[in-house]
């Protein structure tokens, strides 16, 4: 009797085990399937998006131009401690390599890089390159420095030799410091750049200033609208919501264009104002900070209204009445009872508007003046006009870090899965 | 918002002030859009009211200009292909993310969402640098890849939202009746989540259609899209043709918005029936 019971039990247990393992296998299969479905998108985003950005950001800590153009010189300069002049043998290597580089025309980006360190380096190096074959090749070690000085007297200044030494790479904080208006002096200490080159700290502060101001204005204008939408009956609030969504769906460029048409000197507002006799001369409404604020707030306002509205919709209106019936003044009831309940929406809206405005480029570029350009403008400028990609990458790094910090806060506070799209 | 009959004078003043304030803000939101549209029918190239006469000359200029038409063509090509890529990859990924929890899911979501968050100039500069090194800059292919990457997050988000109310027993039912996974997908899953997929696709399309910064970096003169043409047009001389283009773009946006709204209502209605 007992034996049979035992065997049934063990058979049951065995069956239980297979069921368990089969369940586990099914679960594993689900995961494999899930990963297989996600994989194509993941690979695609990696190749088309993540790798490009990482490879750009890498430029901000690299310093490879000189070592690419003059690899042997870089090797020879490594032995030099940076005091006074490099050993004559290293100069000879440099001279030899200049001849080759001049022949192959591979000096371009290296001269540009060295010119960042000391202006005037570019023309000097070009001149030296041209004369290298005749005047420098095969000069004995004890005369090599004089031969350089004979071509350009600036070679007698150790600072130029040192600039080459400083640019040997492969890693360097040169561009990162530049993006913060700093540089290293002869002793390797971090000092301010000359004031003529110091613009990026100002640009960074200005970017923050514009973003904060735009966020505040959006909040002040967005709160009443969200409140109105939330307190109206649904049929009417739906209609008004469409009025908010319409600009939201219209392209940024179209809306910026509309503001140019309205604000420019012969634009609608100036024409109307003069026609009505309100003012006589066209007012400067564009190419200044005013225009930037007007256009940026217009574009970002829906991002403030929508999250606040969706939170306000869920607030029981009786709370306000209850507070008032208990003797609170209407304003006190609003501030103490209603507003605290809106905080999640307000937090989401302000953070979103702030994060988005940090990276603005098109609108300030079209309606702002030279003093209203944000950090994105200088990334584009360095990327496409001055071709200083290292500096562009360093500025990108700063902008990215700034954005990620606030996005991290947004994520903790709101959760990125609740990102509203409209 | 109605004012109660027992409202005090101060409350009345506040009430009307509030209404005036809200009206002013709505005007601010809408005026630019509605002011630019009539100007595109102006017979003279000035931006002022009252208009001297009406004409379609700026539209004619658009449809007879090779450059504008090339921009339109490029925008459509890039938009359609970017949407196809983004919708396919995004829908599959949303299904996968919905199916199982696994380690690193949060990190995956963060990467997925990052094209929306990372400032567009950084994205564009990175793509410009990297695509140039693999020979994809100044090609429509490069622009399609870039725009698809920017559109994918929107597809994943909208499709994921539709999947929240999705009953997986239907998939099991289909499978238990002998359908293979592909058949189940096309006969059961896809029809159920189609509104989400279509809204995601529309989002991806409009992302590409309106995208300018990446186009500035990646598009050579032959690959100029419509926004890219507008951009150079605005920077050189703001011609009324641009207001005509803007008007058509606004109408197009309204069309897309109405479509999205109808899709949203359909989804809600379907959910209502099921619950």
XYZ file of C-alpha atoms in Angstrom:
697
model
C 0.000 0.000 0.000
C 2.659 2.434 1.100
C 4.884 1.487 -1.772
C 2.163 2.314 -4.323
C 1.490 5.626 -2.686
C 5.170 6.450 -2.798
C 5.460 5.611 -6.456
C 2.408 7.729 -7.331
C 3.873 10.567 -5.399
C 7.231 10.317 -7.098
C 5.563 10.013 -10.485
C 3.592 13.135 -9.645
C 6.742 14.912 -8.573
C 8.523 13.853 -11.723
C 5.630 15.143 -13.821
C 5.717 18.353 -11.855
C 9.385 18.748 -12.660
C 8.911 18.326 -16.375
C 6.053 20.794 -16.274
C 8.306 23.212 -14.451
C 11.110 22.832 -16.942
C 8.708 23.101 -19.846
C 7.299 26.279 -18.421
C 10.792 27.555 -17.978
C 11.626 26.672 -21.542
C 8.496 28.431 -22.788
C 9.453 31.491 -20.792
C 12.958 31.379 -22.258
C 11.513 31.120 -25.747
C 9.399 34.175 -25.079
C 12.483 36.133 -24.115
C 14.379 34.955 -27.171
C 11.471 35.953 -29.378
C 11.220 39.339 -27.673
C 14.921 40.012 -28.151
C 14.747 38.852 -31.759
C 11.959 41.353 -32.383
C 13.848 44.221 -30.754
C 17.216 43.399 -32.293
C 16.656 44.915 -35.781
C 15.686 48.277 -34.345
C 18.482 48.185 -31.830
C 21.102 47.456 -34.480
C 19.622 50.107 -36.743
C 19.703 52.796 -34.039
C 23.228 51.807 -33.076
C 24.568 52.185 -36.609
C 22.568 55.187 -37.768
C 22.386 57.152 -34.530
C 24.499 56.071 -31.553
C 27.785 55.375 -33.332
C 27.686 58.698 -35.254
C 27.166 60.664 -32.052
C 29.815 58.743 -30.131
C 32.302 59.168 -32.969
C 31.635 62.903 -32.980
C 32.013 63.211 -29.216
C 35.275 61.281 -29.403
C 36.707 64.218 -31.364
C 36.389 66.399 -28.273
C 39.092 64.479 -26.395
C 41.283 63.532 -29.350
C 44.177 65.537 -30.683
C 45.363 63.650 -33.750
C 45.924 66.201 -36.525
C 49.596 66.785 -35.847
C 50.457 63.155 -35.144
C 48.735 62.135 -38.374
C 50.627 64.628 -40.494
C 53.982 64.367 -38.689
C 54.168 60.940 -36.983
C 57.961 60.746 -36.767
C 58.259 64.270 -35.384
C 55.727 63.463 -32.685
C 57.775 60.397 -31.787
C 60.999 62.420 -31.681
C 59.438 65.212 -29.607
C 58.318 62.745 -26.947
C 61.854 62.594 -25.541
C 61.904 66.389 -25.055
C 60.777 67.708 -21.670
C 59.342 70.910 -23.161
C 61.929 73.289 -21.658
C 63.712 75.676 -24.033
C 64.253 74.189 -27.474
C 63.834 70.557 -28.542
C 67.019 68.541 -29.112
C 68.553 69.267 -32.558
C 68.015 65.660 -33.641
C 64.266 66.062 -33.139
C 64.416 69.271 -35.203
C 66.157 67.370 -37.965
C 63.408 64.751 -37.965
C 60.857 67.584 -38.117
C 62.700 69.178 -41.038
C 62.833 65.882 -42.939
C 59.165 65.242 -42.382
C 58.205 68.758 -43.466
C 59.814 68.067 -46.840
C 57.749 64.879 -47.253
C 54.525 66.460 -45.985
C 54.999 69.434 -48.296
C 55.393 67.056 -51.228
C 52.300 65.007 -50.318
C 50.281 68.067 -49.259
C 49.302 66.405 -45.975
C 50.072 69.379 -43.733
C 46.665 71.141 -43.985
C 44.786 70.086 -40.882
C 47.961 70.046 -38.762
C 48.701 73.703 -39.609
C 45.116 74.584 -38.734
C 45.429 72.798 -35.393
C 48.751 74.496 -34.563
C 47.302 77.846 -35.543
C 44.637 77.404 -32.813
C 47.472 77.298 -30.266
C 49.411 80.270 -31.627
C 48.003 82.490 -34.313
C 50.524 83.100 -37.054
C 51.662 79.497 -36.899
C 49.809 78.627 -40.082
C 51.543 81.120 -42.367
C 54.872 80.426 -40.706
C 54.540 76.678 -41.179
C 53.443 77.105 -44.787
C 56.444 79.285 -45.513
C 58.758 76.836 -43.753
C 57.198 73.933 -45.644
C 57.820 75.604 -48.982
C 61.476 76.250 -48.187
C 62.078 72.995 -46.322
C 63.515 71.088 -49.244
C 66.130 73.748 -50.110
C 66.995 75.238 -46.725
C 66.417 72.545 -44.129
C 67.075 69.129 -45.644
C 70.432 67.719 -44.592
C 71.411 70.643 -42.374
C 73.747 69.367 -39.601
C 72.431 69.245 -36.046
C 74.400 72.219 -34.729
C 73.001 74.568 -37.409
C 69.430 73.335 -37.665
C 67.868 75.874 -35.296
C 69.577 78.742 -37.101
C 68.312 77.366 -40.389
C 64.775 77.457 -39.060
C 65.257 80.992 -37.734
C 66.630 82.044 -41.091
C 63.324 81.078 -42.685
C 61.184 82.738 -40.013
C 62.546 84.509 -36.959
C 59.592 83.274 -34.877
C 61.226 79.832 -34.747
C 63.592 81.508 -32.275
C 60.664 81.689 -29.860
C 60.451 78.425 -27.834
C 56.660 78.907 -27.548
C 56.194 77.693 -31.138
C 58.207 74.553 -30.531
C 56.293 73.972 -27.387
C 52.970 74.303 -29.232
C 53.989 71.360 -31.422
C 54.883 69.360 -28.332
C 51.502 70.193 -26.770
C 49.609 69.006 -29.831
C 51.137 65.525 -30.090
C 47.995 63.885 -28.697
C 46.556 61.298 -28.898
C 44.297 62.434 -26.054
C 44.042 65.998 -24.867
C 41.786 68.268 -22.877
C 42.639 71.084 -25.274
C 39.169 71.379 -26.897
C 37.254 70.724 -23.697
C 39.140 73.579 -22.024
C 38.632 75.774 -25.081
C 34.878 75.213 -24.899
C 35.060 76.639 -21.376
C 37.318 79.552 -22.435
C 40.302 77.967 -20.695
C 43.723 76.780 -21.846
C 46.919 75.422 -20.365
C 49.855 77.775 -19.926
C 53.543 76.886 -20.268
C 53.542 75.212 -16.851
C 50.489 73.130 -17.649
C 48.215 75.113 -15.352
C 44.705 75.921 -16.486
C 44.302 79.634 -17.204
C 41.777 81.852 -18.980
C 42.049 82.301 -22.724
C 42.690 85.829 -24.019
C 39.429 87.751 -23.809
C 39.163 88.076 -27.611
C 38.725 84.304 -27.831
C 36.598 83.918 -24.730
C 33.024 83.652 -25.888
C 31.844 80.182 -24.970
C 31.181 80.671 -21.257
C 29.058 83.663 -22.265
C 27.307 81.525 -24.879
C 26.632 78.836 -22.300
C 25.231 81.330 -19.796
C 23.153 82.931 -22.529
C 21.778 79.520 -23.529
C 20.730 78.906 -19.935
C 19.329 82.430 -19.628
C 17.198 82.121 -22.766
C 16.002 78.646 -21.754
C 15.034 79.777 -18.255
C 13.248 82.860 -19.568
C 11.385 80.888 -22.238
C 10.361 78.290 -19.646
C 9.092 80.965 -17.250
C 7.114 82.785 -19.939
C 5.666 79.480 -21.133
C 4.635 78.685 -17.571
C 2.973 82.062 -17.015
C 1.071 81.825 -20.304
C 0.441 78.093 -20.177
C -1.048 77.849 -16.694
C -4.184 79.959 -17.400
C -4.839 78.102 -20.652
C -4.441 74.692 -19.012
C -6.750 75.816 -16.214
C -9.327 77.091 -18.695
C -9.216 73.838 -20.687
C -9.504 71.741 -17.534
C -12.472 73.608 -16.095
C -14.549 73.968 -19.281
C -17.085 71.272 -20.179
C -15.438 68.565 -22.314
C -17.175 69.458 -25.576
C -15.926 73.043 -25.471
C -12.507 72.197 -24.092
C -12.002 69.694 -26.919
C -12.585 72.479 -29.418
C -10.101 74.767 -27.675
C -7.636 71.888 -27.387
C -7.592 71.689 -31.172
C -6.549 75.353 -31.208
C -3.587 74.406 -29.002
C -2.722 71.344 -31.051
C -2.879 73.114 -34.412
C 0.275 75.161 -33.821
C 1.798 72.079 -32.176
C 1.411 70.172 -35.414
C 2.591 72.972 -37.671
C 6.261 72.795 -38.538
C 8.716 74.848 -36.545
C 10.071 76.436 -39.705
C 6.605 77.516 -40.872
C 5.861 79.127 -37.528
C 9.226 80.871 -37.421
C 8.583 82.142 -40.951
C 5.212 83.475 -39.842
C 6.872 85.403 -37.036
C 9.388 86.920 -39.440
C 6.507 88.089 -41.634
C 4.796 89.589 -38.584
C 7.767 91.151 -36.836
C 10.147 92.400 -39.512
C 10.597 96.118 -40.201
C 8.101 96.153 -43.068
C 6.141 93.420 -41.338
C 2.528 93.354 -40.332
C 2.876 94.571 -36.766
C 5.039 97.548 -37.691
C 2.817 98.433 -40.669
C -0.311 98.232 -38.564
C 1.234 100.201 -35.710
C 2.377 102.990 -37.998
C -0.911 102.980 -39.892
C -2.783 103.367 -36.615
C -0.390 106.121 -35.589
C 0.814 104.243 -32.505
C 4.435 104.757 -33.465
C 6.162 106.502 -36.367
C 9.389 104.641 -36.962
C 9.427 100.858 -37.449
C 10.199 99.218 -34.099
C 13.015 96.698 -33.898
C 11.021 93.575 -33.168
C 13.256 91.046 -34.824
C 16.948 90.167 -34.860
C 16.967 90.723 -31.116
C 16.103 88.909 -27.902
C 12.468 90.027 -28.062
C 11.947 88.223 -31.364
C 13.645 85.085 -30.030
C 11.376 84.981 -26.991
C 8.208 85.630 -28.985
C 8.931 82.889 -31.522
C 10.384 80.313 -29.128
C 7.587 80.658 -26.580
C 5.072 80.312 -29.389
C 6.650 77.050 -30.477
C 7.145 75.589 -27.011
C 3.927 76.709 -25.320
C 1.914 73.569 -26.257
C 4.584 71.421 -24.559
C 3.803 73.315 -21.349
C 0.018 73.359 -21.714
C -0.563 69.693 -22.531
C 1.047 68.009 -19.483
C -0.415 70.558 -17.038
C -3.829 70.177 -18.657
C -3.799 66.392 -18.401
C -2.981 66.581 -14.679
C -5.532 69.332 -13.993
C -8.243 67.309 -15.692
C -7.891 64.682 -12.974
C -8.241 67.129 -10.066
C -11.580 67.081 -8.328
C -13.036 70.642 -8.571
C -14.856 70.093 -5.273
C -11.529 70.369 -3.432
C -11.457 74.099 -4.160
C -15.039 74.526 -2.993
C -14.323 72.565 0.152
C -11.365 74.811 0.941
C -13.434 77.932 0.306
C -16.287 76.648 2.448
C -13.800 76.142 5.248
C -13.022 79.828 5.036
C -9.974 80.001 2.759
C -9.782 82.960 0.451
C -10.146 81.990 -3.213
C -6.482 82.696 -3.892
C -5.386 80.850 -0.814
C -7.500 77.871 -1.835
C -5.932 77.957 -5.299
C -2.385 78.208 -3.978
C -2.756 75.760 -1.099
C -5.160 73.197 -2.503
C -5.284 73.324 -6.287
C -1.747 74.233 -7.310
C 0.041 71.555 -5.215
C -2.051 68.929 -6.978
C -0.895 70.297 -10.355
C 2.774 69.959 -9.452
C 3.422 66.738 -11.421
C 2.090 68.387 -14.584
C 3.931 71.638 -13.919
C 7.163 69.729 -13.296
C 6.755 67.740 -16.487
C 5.905 70.808 -18.557
C 8.667 73.075 -17.282
C 11.355 70.388 -17.537
C 10.269 69.429 -21.043
C 10.211 73.034 -22.272
C 13.565 73.719 -20.644
C 15.215 70.607 -22.107
C 13.840 71.342 -25.574
C 14.855 74.994 -25.536
C 18.452 74.199 -24.527
C 19.076 72.720 -27.977
C 17.300 75.352 -30.085
C 19.027 76.378 -33.264
C 16.693 77.217 -36.171
C 14.509 79.805 -34.443
C 17.273 81.902 -32.841
C 19.258 81.683 -36.069
C 16.362 83.171 -38.048
C 14.846 85.718 -35.645
C 17.758 86.459 -33.305
C 20.671 88.851 -33.623
C 24.339 87.958 -33.172
C 23.966 88.360 -29.414
C 21.064 85.900 -29.203
C 22.674 82.783 -30.655
C 22.667 79.770 -28.413
C 25.229 76.997 -28.012
C 23.776 74.987 -30.932
C 24.569 77.847 -33.283
C 28.230 77.716 -32.292
C 28.327 73.965 -32.790
C 27.082 74.461 -36.347
C 29.424 77.397 -36.845
C 32.490 75.421 -35.774
C 31.346 72.344 -37.645
C 30.677 73.951 -41.016
C 32.304 77.395 -41.182
C 35.584 77.279 -39.282
C 35.884 73.458 -39.562
C 37.047 73.283 -35.952
C 35.430 69.888 -35.336
C 37.242 69.287 -32.051
C 35.740 72.436 -30.571
C 32.324 71.638 -32.073
C 32.530 68.205 -30.434
C 33.522 69.696 -27.078
C 30.596 72.136 -27.221
C 28.315 69.240 -28.184
C 29.576 67.338 -25.168
C 28.692 70.241 -22.865
C 25.225 70.628 -24.396
C 24.644 66.883 -24.228
C 25.686 66.616 -20.591
C 23.472 69.563 -19.707
C 20.511 67.984 -21.501
C 21.110 64.568 -19.938
C 21.298 66.010 -16.411
C 17.886 67.607 -16.816
C 16.508 64.583 -18.605
C 17.676 62.440 -15.703
C 15.733 64.721 -13.358
C 12.750 64.496 -15.701
C 13.009 60.709 -15.649
C 13.126 60.529 -11.854
C 10.323 63.023 -11.545
C 8.002 62.116 -14.399
C 9.304 58.948 -16.069
C 10.335 59.000 -19.705
C 7.613 56.557 -20.684
C 5.150 59.366 -20.025
C 6.683 61.607 -22.646
C 3.696 63.277 -24.252
C 3.455 63.486 -27.986
C 0.227 65.407 -28.375
C -16.097 78.407 -15.940
C -19.493 80.054 -15.527
C -19.568 82.735 -12.878
C -21.873 81.872 -9.937
C -24.675 84.399 -9.306
C -23.346 85.135 -5.844
C -19.930 86.228 -7.210
C -18.496 89.348 -5.619
C -17.442 92.353 -7.760
C -13.795 91.444 -7.269
C -14.519 87.936 -8.483
C -16.305 89.369 -11.503
C -13.341 91.555 -12.400
C -10.985 88.586 -12.044
C -13.274 86.445 -14.133
C -13.332 88.893 -17.030
C -9.626 89.558 -16.715
C -9.033 85.825 -16.934
C -11.180 85.527 -20.054
C -9.419 88.459 -21.732
C -6.041 86.962 -20.808
C -6.928 83.563 -22.236
C -8.294 85.100 -25.425
C -5.071 87.066 -25.850
C -2.969 83.910 -25.410
C -5.073 82.021 -27.929
C -4.677 84.897 -30.382
C -0.928 84.748 -29.848
C -0.982 81.019 -30.589
C -3.125 81.255 -33.698
C -2.505 84.642 -35.316
C 0.824 83.785 -36.935
C -0.686 80.732 -38.578
C -3.783 82.461 -39.843
C -2.023 85.654 -40.905
C 0.438 83.957 -43.183
C -2.164 81.985 -45.125
C -4.089 84.880 -46.783
C -0.816 86.640 -47.628
C 0.094 83.771 -49.914
C -2.789 84.847 -52.175
C -1.571 88.450 -52.357
C -1.154 89.787 -55.882
C 1.788 91.987 -54.890
C 4.958 90.847 -53.157
C 4.383 92.734 -49.890
C 3.498 91.426 -46.474
C 0.825 93.908 -45.497
C -2.917 94.196 -45.111
C -5.258 95.242 -46.657
C -4.182 93.227 -49.679
C -4.435 94.927 -53.058
C -5.774 91.913 -54.905
C -5.818 88.188 -54.979
C -3.864 85.873 -57.202
C -2.377 82.427 -57.326
C 0.909 83.651 -58.780
C 3.003 82.476 -55.817
C 1.542 79.002 -56.091
C 2.220 79.081 -59.801
C 5.790 80.085 -59.057
C 6.132 77.102 -56.728
C 4.746 74.584 -59.183
C 6.813 75.892 -62.088
C 10.107 76.110 -60.218
C 12.424 73.160 -60.750
C 14.125 73.772 -57.432
C 10.956 73.805 -55.357
C 9.609 70.753 -57.170
C 12.877 68.920 -56.611
C 12.584 69.766 -52.925
C 9.019 68.469 -52.872
C 10.044 65.267 -54.636
C 12.974 64.688 -52.270
C 10.811 65.367 -49.231
C 8.267 62.806 -50.389
C 10.889 60.162 -51.224
C 12.775 60.615 -47.961
C 9.557 60.816 -45.941
C 8.042 57.665 -47.422
C 11.146 55.503 -47.100
C 12.060 56.815 -43.646
C 8.485 56.062 -42.548
C 8.641 52.530 -43.950
C 11.904 51.775 -42.151
C 10.835 53.423 -38.891
C 7.383 51.817 -38.840
C 8.626 48.296 -39.574
C 11.459 48.373 -37.044
C 9.475 50.307 -34.463
C 6.419 48.038 -34.568
C 8.519 44.893 -34.221
C 10.436 46.422 -31.331
C 7.255 47.502 -29.560
C 5.910 43.954 -29.847
C 9.157 42.604 -28.404
C 9.236 45.117 -25.558
C 5.633 44.260 -24.739
C 6.258 40.493 -24.768
C 8.780 40.037 -22.031
C 10.720 41.643 -19.261
C 14.440 41.166 -19.404
C 17.513 42.674 -17.904
C 18.606 45.867 -19.620
C 15.111 46.756 -20.737
C 15.381 50.203 -19.142
C 18.721 50.822 -20.835
C 17.190 49.715 -24.128
C 14.289 52.122 -23.633
C 16.729 54.936 -22.852
C 18.636 54.374 -26.106
C 15.367 54.115 -27.948
C 14.015 57.378 -26.627
C 17.290 59.285 -27.032
C 16.684 60.528 -30.615
C 13.841 62.651 -29.197
C 15.884 63.969 -26.295
C 19.367 64.588 -27.694
C 19.543 68.088 -29.189
C 19.069 67.818 -32.917
C 22.228 69.775 -33.720
C 24.364 67.147 -31.957
C 22.587 64.370 -33.846
C 23.023 66.196 -37.130
C 26.701 66.985 -36.538
C 27.404 63.390 -35.532
C 25.649 62.023 -38.590
C 27.403 64.522 -40.829
C 30.776 63.425 -39.477
C 30.091 59.687 -39.493
C 28.029 59.410 -42.696
C 30.678 61.378 -44.575
C 33.266 58.798 -43.530
C 31.180 55.952 -44.974
C 30.152 57.842 -48.111
C 26.533 58.500 -47.151
C 26.565 62.286 -46.907
C 24.910 64.135 -49.777
C 22.838 61.060 -50.597
C 19.136 60.496 -50.157
C 19.967 57.149 -48.516
C 21.826 58.924 -45.726
C 18.883 61.270 -45.191
C 16.443 58.339 -45.136
C 18.519 56.520 -42.495
C 18.819 59.689 -40.403
C 15.127 60.502 -40.560
C 14.158 56.904 -39.852
C 16.283 56.981 -36.686
C 14.515 60.174 -35.592
C 11.092 58.642 -36.300
C 11.536 55.230 -34.663
C 10.883 56.396 -31.067
C 7.509 57.847 -32.024
C 6.445 54.569 -33.618
C 7.540 52.540 -30.590
C 5.715 54.886 -28.199
C 2.415 54.929 -30.103
C 2.400 51.184 -30.833
C 3.335 50.400 -27.209
C 0.410 52.537 -26.068
C -1.959 50.507 -28.261
C -0.481 47.254 -26.969
C -1.320 48.151 -23.367
C -4.921 47.148 -23.975
C -4.038 44.180 -26.155
C -5.403 40.790 -25.085
C -2.670 38.184 -25.593
C -5.164 35.366 -25.295
C -6.193 36.242 -28.854
C -2.686 35.393 -30.054
C -2.793 32.123 -28.117
C -6.223 31.369 -29.560
C -4.907 31.929 -33.074
C -1.888 29.723 -32.416
C -3.985 26.995 -30.819
C -6.134 26.913 -33.935
C -3.050 26.030 -35.938
C -1.858 29.346 -37.383
C 1.909 29.878 -37.543
C 3.343 33.002 -35.858
C 3.389 35.009 -39.106
C -0.207 34.201 -39.871
C -1.174 35.077 -36.304
C 0.647 38.394 -36.668
C -0.981 39.384 -39.938
C -4.458 38.014 -39.186
C -4.831 38.783 -35.471
C -2.204 41.118 -34.003
C -1.741 43.600 -36.847
C -5.442 44.350 -37.444
C -5.862 44.943 -33.712
C -2.941 47.332 -33.336
C -3.284 48.945 -36.766
C -4.525 52.343 -35.500
C -1.415 52.612 -33.322
C 0.829 51.566 -36.196
C -0.756 54.108 -38.538
C -0.482 56.957 -36.016
C 3.118 55.959 -35.397
C 3.745 56.003 -39.132
C 2.147 59.446 -39.427
C 4.338 60.697 -36.585
C 7.404 59.283 -38.296
C 6.382 60.836 -41.602
C 5.782 64.293 -40.176
C 9.080 64.074 -38.273
C 10.886 63.529 -41.543
C 8.694 65.971 -43.473
C 9.420 68.875 -41.091
C 13.012 67.970 -40.297
C 15.496 70.691 -41.175
C 18.718 70.564 -39.160
C 19.848 67.122 -40.312
C 18.922 68.114 -43.864
C 21.114 71.218 -43.566
C 24.078 69.015 -42.664
C 23.471 65.939 -44.796
C 21.793 67.158 -47.976
C 23.819 68.432 -50.910
C 22.148 70.795 -53.376
C 20.636 67.850 -55.267
C 19.108 66.411 -52.109
C 17.458 69.575 -50.811
C 14.168 68.807 -49.115
C 11.277 71.248 -48.880
C 12.263 72.637 -45.440
C 15.870 72.904 -46.621
C 14.747 74.984 -49.626
C 12.613 77.154 -47.381
C 15.572 77.669 -45.074
C 17.815 79.025 -47.804
C 14.877 81.012 -49.187
C 14.242 82.698 -45.833
C 17.911 83.443 -45.285
C 18.357 85.053 -48.693
C 15.099 86.882 -49.319
C 11.719 86.221 -47.805
C 9.682 85.870 -50.985
C 5.903 85.380 -51.011
C 6.473 81.962 -52.575
C 7.605 80.897 -49.126
C 4.253 81.952 -47.683
C 2.567 79.806 -50.334
C 4.721 76.831 -49.315
C 4.004 77.559 -45.652
C 0.268 77.628 -46.345
C 0.382 74.263 -48.088
C 2.413 72.821 -45.214
C -0.111 74.144 -42.677
C -3.004 72.588 -44.600
C -1.085 69.338 -44.791
C -0.509 69.419 -41.020
C -4.220 69.996 -40.413
C -5.009 67.008 -42.615
C -2.607 64.795 -40.659
C -3.946 66.084 -37.354
C -7.523 65.246 -38.311
C -6.435 61.754 -39.397
C -4.673 61.190 -36.089
C -7.698 62.385 -34.135
C -10.009 60.035 -36.046
C -7.628 57.139 -35.425
C -7.484 57.969 -31.732
C -11.265 58.018 -31.492
C -11.455 54.698 -33.319
C -9.039 53.113 -30.846
C -11.019 54.477 -27.931
C -14.262 53.210 -29.413
C -12.825 49.737 -29.971
C -11.592 49.667 -26.402
C -14.974 50.757 -25.164
C -16.611 47.800 -26.866
C -14.159 45.319 -25.402
C -14.399 46.506 -21.832
